[in-house]
PDB file of C-alpha atoms and ligand atoms in Angstrom:
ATOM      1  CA  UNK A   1     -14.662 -12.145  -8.301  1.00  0.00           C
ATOM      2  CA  UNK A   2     -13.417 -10.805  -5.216  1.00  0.00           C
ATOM      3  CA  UNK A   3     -13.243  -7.071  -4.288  1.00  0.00           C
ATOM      4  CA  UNK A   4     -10.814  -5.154  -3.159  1.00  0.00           C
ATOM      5  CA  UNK A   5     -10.316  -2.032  -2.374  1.00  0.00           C
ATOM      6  CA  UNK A   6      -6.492   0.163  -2.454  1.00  0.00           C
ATOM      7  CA  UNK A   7      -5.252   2.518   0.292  1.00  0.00           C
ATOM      8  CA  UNK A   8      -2.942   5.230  -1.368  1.00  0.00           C
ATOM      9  CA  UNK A   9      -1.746   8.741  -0.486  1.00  0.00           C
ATOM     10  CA  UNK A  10       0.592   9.933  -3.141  1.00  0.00           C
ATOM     11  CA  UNK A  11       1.691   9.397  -6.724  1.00  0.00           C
ATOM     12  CA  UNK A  12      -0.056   5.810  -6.861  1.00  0.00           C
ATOM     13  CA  UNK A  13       2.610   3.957  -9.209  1.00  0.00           C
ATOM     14  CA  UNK A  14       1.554   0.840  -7.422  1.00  0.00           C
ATOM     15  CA  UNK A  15      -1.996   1.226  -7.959  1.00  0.00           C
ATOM     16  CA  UNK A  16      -1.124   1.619 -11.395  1.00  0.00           C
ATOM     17  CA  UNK A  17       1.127  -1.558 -11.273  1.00  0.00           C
ATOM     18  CA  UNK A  18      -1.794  -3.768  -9.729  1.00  0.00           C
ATOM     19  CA  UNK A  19      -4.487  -2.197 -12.838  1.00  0.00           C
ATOM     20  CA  UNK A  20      -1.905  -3.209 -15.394  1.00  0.00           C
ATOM     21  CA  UNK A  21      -1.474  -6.389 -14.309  1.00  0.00           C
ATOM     22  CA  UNK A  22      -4.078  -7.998 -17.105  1.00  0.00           C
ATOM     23  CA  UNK A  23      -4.594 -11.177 -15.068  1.00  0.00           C
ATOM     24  CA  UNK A  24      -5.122 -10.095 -12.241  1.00  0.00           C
ATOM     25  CA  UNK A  25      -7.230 -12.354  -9.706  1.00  0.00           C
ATOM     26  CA  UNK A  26      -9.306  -9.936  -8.149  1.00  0.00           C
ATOM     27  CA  UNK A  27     -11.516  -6.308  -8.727  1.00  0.00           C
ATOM     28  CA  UNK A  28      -9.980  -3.360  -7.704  1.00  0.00           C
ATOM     29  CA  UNK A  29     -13.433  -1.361  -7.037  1.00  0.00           C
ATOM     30  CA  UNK A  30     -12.581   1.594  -4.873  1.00  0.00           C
ATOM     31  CA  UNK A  31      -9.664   3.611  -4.095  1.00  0.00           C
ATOM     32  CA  UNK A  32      -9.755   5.168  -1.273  1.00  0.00           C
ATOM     33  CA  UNK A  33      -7.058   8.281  -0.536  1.00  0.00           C
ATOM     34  CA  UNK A  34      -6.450  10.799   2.584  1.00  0.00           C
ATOM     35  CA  UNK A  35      -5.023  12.760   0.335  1.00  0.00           C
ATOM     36  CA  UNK A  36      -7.426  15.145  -2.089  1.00  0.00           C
ATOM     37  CA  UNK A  37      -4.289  16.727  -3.810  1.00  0.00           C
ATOM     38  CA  UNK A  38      -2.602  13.683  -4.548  1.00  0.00           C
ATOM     39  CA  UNK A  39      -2.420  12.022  -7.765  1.00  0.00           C
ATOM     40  CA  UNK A  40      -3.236   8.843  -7.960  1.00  0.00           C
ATOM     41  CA  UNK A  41      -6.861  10.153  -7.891  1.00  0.00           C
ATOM     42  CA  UNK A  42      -6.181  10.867 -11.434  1.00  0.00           C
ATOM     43  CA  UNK A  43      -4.569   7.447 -12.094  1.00  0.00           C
ATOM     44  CA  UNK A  44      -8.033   6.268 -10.172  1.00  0.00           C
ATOM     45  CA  UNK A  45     -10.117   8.636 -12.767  1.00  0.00           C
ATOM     46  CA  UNK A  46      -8.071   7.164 -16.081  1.00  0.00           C
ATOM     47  CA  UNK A  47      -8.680   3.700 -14.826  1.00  0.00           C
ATOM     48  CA  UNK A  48     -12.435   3.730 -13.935  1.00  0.00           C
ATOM     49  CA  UNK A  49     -12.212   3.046 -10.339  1.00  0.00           C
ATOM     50  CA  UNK A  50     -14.426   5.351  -8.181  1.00  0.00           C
ATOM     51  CA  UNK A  51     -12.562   6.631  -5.331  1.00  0.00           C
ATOM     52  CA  UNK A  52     -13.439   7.431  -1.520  1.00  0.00           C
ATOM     53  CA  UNK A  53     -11.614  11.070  -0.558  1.00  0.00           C
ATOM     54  CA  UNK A  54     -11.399  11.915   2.849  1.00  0.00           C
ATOM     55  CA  UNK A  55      -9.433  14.524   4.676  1.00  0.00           C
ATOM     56  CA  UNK A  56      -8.242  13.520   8.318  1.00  0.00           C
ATOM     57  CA  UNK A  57      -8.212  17.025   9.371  1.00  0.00           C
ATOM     58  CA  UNK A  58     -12.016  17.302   9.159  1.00  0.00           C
ATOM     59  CA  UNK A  59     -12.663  14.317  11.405  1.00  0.00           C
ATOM     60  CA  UNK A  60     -12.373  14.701  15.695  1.00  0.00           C
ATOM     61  CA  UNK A  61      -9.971  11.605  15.065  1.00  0.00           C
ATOM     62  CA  UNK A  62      -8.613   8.545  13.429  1.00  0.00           C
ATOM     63  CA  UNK A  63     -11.738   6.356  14.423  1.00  0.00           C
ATOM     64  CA  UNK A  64     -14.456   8.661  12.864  1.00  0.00           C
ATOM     65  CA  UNK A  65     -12.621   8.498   9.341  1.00  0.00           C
ATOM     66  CA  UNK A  66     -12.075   4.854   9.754  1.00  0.00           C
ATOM     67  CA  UNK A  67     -15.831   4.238  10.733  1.00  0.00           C
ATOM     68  CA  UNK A  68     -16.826   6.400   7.324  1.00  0.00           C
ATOM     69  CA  UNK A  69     -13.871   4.472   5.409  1.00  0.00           C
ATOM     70  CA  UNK A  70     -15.597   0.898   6.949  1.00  0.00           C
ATOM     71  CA  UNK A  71     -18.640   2.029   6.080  1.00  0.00           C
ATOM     72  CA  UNK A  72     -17.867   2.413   2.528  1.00  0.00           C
ATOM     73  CA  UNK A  73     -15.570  -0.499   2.176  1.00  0.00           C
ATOM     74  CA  UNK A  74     -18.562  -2.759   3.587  1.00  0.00           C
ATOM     75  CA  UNK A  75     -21.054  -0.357   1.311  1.00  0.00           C
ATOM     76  CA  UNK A  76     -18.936  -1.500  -1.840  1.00  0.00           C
ATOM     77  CA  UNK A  77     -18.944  -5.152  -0.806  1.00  0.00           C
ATOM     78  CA  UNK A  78     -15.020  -5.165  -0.126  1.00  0.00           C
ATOM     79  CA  UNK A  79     -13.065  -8.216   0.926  1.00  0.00           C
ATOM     80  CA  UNK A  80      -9.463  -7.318   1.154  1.00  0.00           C
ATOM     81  CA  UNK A  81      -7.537  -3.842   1.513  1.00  0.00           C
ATOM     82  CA  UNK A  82      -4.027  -3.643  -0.440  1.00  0.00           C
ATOM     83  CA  UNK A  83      -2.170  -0.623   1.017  1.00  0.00           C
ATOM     84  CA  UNK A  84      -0.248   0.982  -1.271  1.00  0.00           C
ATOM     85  CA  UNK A  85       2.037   3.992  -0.403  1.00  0.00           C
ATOM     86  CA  UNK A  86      -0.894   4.902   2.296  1.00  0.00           C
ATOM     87  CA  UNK A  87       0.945   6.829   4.711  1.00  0.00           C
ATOM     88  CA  UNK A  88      -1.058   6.661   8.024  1.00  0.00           C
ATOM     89  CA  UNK A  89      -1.386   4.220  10.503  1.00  0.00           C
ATOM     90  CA  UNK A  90      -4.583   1.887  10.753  1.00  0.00           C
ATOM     91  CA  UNK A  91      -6.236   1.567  13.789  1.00  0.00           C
ATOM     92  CA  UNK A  92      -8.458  -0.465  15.529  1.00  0.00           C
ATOM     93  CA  UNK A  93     -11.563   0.407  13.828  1.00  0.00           C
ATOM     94  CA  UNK A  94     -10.206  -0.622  10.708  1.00  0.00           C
ATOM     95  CA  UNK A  95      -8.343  -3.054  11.625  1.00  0.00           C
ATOM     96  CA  UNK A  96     -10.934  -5.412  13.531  1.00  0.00           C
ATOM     97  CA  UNK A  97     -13.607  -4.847  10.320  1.00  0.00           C
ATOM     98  CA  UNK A  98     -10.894  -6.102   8.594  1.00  0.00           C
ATOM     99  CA  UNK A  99      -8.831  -8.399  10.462  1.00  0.00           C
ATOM    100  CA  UNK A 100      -6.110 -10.368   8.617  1.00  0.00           C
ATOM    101  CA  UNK A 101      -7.615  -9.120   5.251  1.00  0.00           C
ATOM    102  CA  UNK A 102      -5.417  -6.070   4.960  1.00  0.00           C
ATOM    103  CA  UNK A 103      -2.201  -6.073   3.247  1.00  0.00           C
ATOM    104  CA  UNK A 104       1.373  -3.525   2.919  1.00  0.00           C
ATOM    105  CA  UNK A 105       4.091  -2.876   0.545  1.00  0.00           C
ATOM    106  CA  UNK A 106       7.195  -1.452   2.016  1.00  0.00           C
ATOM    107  CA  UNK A 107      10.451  -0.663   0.364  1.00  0.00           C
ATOM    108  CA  UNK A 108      12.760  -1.998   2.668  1.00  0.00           C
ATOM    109  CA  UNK A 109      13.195  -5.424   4.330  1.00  0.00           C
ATOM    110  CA  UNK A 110      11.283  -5.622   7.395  1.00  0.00           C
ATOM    111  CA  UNK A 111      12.387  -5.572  10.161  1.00  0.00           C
ATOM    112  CA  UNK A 112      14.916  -3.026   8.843  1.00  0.00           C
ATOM    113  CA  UNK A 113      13.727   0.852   8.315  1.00  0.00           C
ATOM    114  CA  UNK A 114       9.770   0.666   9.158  1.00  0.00           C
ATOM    115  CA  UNK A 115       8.114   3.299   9.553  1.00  0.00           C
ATOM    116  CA  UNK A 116       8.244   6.600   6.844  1.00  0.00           C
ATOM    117  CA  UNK A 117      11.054   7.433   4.111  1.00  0.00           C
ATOM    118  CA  UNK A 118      12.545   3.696   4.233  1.00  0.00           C
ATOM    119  CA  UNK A 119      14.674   4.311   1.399  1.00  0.00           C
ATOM    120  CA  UNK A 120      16.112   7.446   2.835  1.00  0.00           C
ATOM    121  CA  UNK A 121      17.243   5.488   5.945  1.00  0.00           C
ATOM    122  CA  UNK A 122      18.783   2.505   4.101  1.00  0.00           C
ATOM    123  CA  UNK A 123      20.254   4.882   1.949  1.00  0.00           C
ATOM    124  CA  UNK A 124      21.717   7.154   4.977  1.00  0.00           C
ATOM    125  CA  UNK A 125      22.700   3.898   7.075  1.00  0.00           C
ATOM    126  CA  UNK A 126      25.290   2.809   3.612  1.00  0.00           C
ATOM    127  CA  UNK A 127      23.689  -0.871   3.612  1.00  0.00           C
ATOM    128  CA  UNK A 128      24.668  -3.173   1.018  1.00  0.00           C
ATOM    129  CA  UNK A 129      21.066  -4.879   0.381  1.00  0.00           C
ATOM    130  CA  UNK A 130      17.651  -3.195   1.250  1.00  0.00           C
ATOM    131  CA  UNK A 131      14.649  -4.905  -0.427  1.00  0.00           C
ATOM    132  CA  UNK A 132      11.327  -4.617  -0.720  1.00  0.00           C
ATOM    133  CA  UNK A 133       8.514  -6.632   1.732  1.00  0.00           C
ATOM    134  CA  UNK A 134       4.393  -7.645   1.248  1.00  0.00           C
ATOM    135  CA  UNK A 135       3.061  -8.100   4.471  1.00  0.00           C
ATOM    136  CA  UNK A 136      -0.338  -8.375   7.231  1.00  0.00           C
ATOM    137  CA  UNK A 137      -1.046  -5.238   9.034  1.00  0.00           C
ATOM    138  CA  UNK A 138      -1.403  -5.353  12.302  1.00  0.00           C
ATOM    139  CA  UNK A 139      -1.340  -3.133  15.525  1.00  0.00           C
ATOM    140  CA  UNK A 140       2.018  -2.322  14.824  1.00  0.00           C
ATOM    141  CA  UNK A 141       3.784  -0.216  12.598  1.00  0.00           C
ATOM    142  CA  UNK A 142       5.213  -2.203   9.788  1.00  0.00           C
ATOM    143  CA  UNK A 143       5.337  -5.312  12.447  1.00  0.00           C
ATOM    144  CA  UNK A 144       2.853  -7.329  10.628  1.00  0.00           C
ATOM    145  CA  UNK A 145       3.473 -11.051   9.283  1.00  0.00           C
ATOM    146  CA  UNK A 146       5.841 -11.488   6.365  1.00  0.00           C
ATOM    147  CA  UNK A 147       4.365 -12.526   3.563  1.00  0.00           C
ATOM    148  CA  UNK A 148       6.986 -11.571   0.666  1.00  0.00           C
ATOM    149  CA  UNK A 149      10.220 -10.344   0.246  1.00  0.00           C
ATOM    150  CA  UNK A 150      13.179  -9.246  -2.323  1.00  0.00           C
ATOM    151  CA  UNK A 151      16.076  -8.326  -1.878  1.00  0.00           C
ATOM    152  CA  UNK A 152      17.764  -4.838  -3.701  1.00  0.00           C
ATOM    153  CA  UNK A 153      21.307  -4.524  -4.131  1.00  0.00           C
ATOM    154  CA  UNK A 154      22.646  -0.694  -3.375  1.00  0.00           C
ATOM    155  CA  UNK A 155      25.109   0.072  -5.706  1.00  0.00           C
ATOM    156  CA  UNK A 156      28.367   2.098  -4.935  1.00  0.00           C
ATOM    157  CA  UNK A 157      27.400   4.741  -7.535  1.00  0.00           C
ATOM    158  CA  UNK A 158      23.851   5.077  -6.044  1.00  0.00           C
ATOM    159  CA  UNK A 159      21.756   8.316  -5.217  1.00  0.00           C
ATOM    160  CA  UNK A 160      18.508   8.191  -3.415  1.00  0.00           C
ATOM    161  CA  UNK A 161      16.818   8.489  -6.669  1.00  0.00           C
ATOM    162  CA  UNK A 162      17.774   5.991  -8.364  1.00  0.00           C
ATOM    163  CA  UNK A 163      17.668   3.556  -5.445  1.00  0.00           C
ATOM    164  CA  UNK A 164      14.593   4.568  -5.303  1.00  0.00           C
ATOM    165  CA  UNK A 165      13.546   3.608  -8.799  1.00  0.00           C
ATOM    166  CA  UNK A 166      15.069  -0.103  -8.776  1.00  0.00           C
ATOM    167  CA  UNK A 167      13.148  -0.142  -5.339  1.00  0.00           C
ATOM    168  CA  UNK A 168       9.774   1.034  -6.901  1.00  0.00           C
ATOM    169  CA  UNK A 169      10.677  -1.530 -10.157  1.00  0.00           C
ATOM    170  CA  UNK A 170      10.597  -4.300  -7.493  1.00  0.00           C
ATOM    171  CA  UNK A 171       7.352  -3.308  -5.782  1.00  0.00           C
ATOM    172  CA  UNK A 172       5.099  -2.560  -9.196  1.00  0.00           C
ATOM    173  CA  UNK A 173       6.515  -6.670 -10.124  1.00  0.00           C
ATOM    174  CA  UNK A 174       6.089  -8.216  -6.855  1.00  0.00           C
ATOM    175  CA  UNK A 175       2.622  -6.743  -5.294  1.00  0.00           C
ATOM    176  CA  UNK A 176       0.844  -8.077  -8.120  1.00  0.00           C
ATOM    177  CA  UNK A 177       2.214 -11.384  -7.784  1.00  0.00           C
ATOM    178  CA  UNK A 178       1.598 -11.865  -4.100  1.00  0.00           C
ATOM    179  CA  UNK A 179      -2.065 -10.353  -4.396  1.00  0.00           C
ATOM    180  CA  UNK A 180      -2.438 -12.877  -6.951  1.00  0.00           C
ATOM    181  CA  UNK A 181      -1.286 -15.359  -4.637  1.00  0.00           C
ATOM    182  CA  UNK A 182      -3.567 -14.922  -1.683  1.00  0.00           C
ATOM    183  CA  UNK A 183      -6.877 -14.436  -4.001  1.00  0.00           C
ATOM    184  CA  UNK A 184      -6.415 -18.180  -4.710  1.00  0.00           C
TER     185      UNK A 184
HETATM  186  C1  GAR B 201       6.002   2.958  -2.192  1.00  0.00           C
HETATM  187  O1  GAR B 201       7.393   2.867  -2.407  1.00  0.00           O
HETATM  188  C2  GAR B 201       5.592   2.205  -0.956  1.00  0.00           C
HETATM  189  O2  GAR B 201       6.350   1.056  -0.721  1.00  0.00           O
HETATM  190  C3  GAR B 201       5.840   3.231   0.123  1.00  0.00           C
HETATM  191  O3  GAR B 201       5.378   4.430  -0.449  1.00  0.00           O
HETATM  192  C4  GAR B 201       5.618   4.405  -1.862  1.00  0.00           C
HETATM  193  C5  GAR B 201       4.354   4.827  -2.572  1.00  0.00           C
HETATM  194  O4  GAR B 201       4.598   5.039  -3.943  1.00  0.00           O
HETATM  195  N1  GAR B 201       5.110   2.904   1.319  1.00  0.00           N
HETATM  196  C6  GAR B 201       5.566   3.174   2.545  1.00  0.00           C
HETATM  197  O5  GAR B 201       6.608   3.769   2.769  1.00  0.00           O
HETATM  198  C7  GAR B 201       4.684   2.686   3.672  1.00  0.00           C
HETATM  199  N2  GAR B 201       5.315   2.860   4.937  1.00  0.00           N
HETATM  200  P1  GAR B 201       3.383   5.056  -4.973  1.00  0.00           P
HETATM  201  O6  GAR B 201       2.351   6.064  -4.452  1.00  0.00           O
HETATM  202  O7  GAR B 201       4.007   5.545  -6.252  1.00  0.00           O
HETATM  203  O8  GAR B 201       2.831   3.685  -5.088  1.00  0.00           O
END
């Protein structure tokens, strides 16, 4: 089976979404977090999967973590990289260990709101349809190739919250699906 590896920084309700998913086509064998307060270490914990910690802070800069996050990708025999509410940018280091094997879920429709609190903007800028979009990382920030999206209707009677949740609904359905899809 292949392994993969997933990239979060905060509450993790997409890792959780891609453990549930029974059939899923690959091994999820490492998280790895830049975050050691956050909690989907303890989603990580419930489900087995041994985790890589790091703290940016304690690194001279982003390509000494990312050689010590390569190094333990390629020490754990990963394949692919699923990023999953990760909140920094990948950079070259990463990105040319891992070239066209690392993945993104963002709640809006790309090319609309990249970058942080996506949500937030569609929600400020009163659009009618935001969404939800898989796609390839690349030098960019949220640039990459398309390789899913869905749309989300914004209701009238909306808040941020619960835009949010029909948002997050969307993303713990479809990043399954498409991870499914490319491990074929
Ligand atoms: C998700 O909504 C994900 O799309 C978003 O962060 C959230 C993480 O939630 N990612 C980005 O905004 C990336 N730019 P989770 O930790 O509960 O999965």
């Amino acid at each position: 089976k292949i392994r993969a590896a997933v990239f979060a920084s905060g509450a993790g309700s997409n890792f959780q979404a891609i453990m549930e998913r029974s059939d899923l086509q690959c091994d999820i064998s490492l998280l790895v977090c830049d975050k050691p307060s956050a909690s989907v270490l303890e989603k990580a914990e419930n489900f087995g999967v041994p985790t890589f910690v790091f703290d940016p802070k304690k690194y001279a800069s982003k390509s000494n973590y990312e050689k010590e996050v390569v190094r333990r990708l390629q020490q754990a025999n990963i394949s692919w990289i699923f990023l999953a509410g990760y909140m920094r940018i990948v950079g070259p280091t990463l990105l040319n260990a891992y070239e066209t094997k690392i993945i993104n879920i963002h709640p809006s429709l790309l090319p609309y709101f990249p970058g942080k609190d996506a949500i937030g903007q569609a929600y400020q800028a009163g659009v009618s349809t935001t969404g939800v979009t898989v796609h390839y990382i690349d030098e960019g920030i949220d640039t990459g190739t398309v390789i899913a999206q869905e749309p989300v209707e914004v209701f009238s009677d909306d808040t941020e919250e619960t835009l949010k949740e029909r948002i997050q609904q969307v993303e713990h359905r479809l990043y399954p699906i498409v991870i499914n899809r490319l491990m074929k």
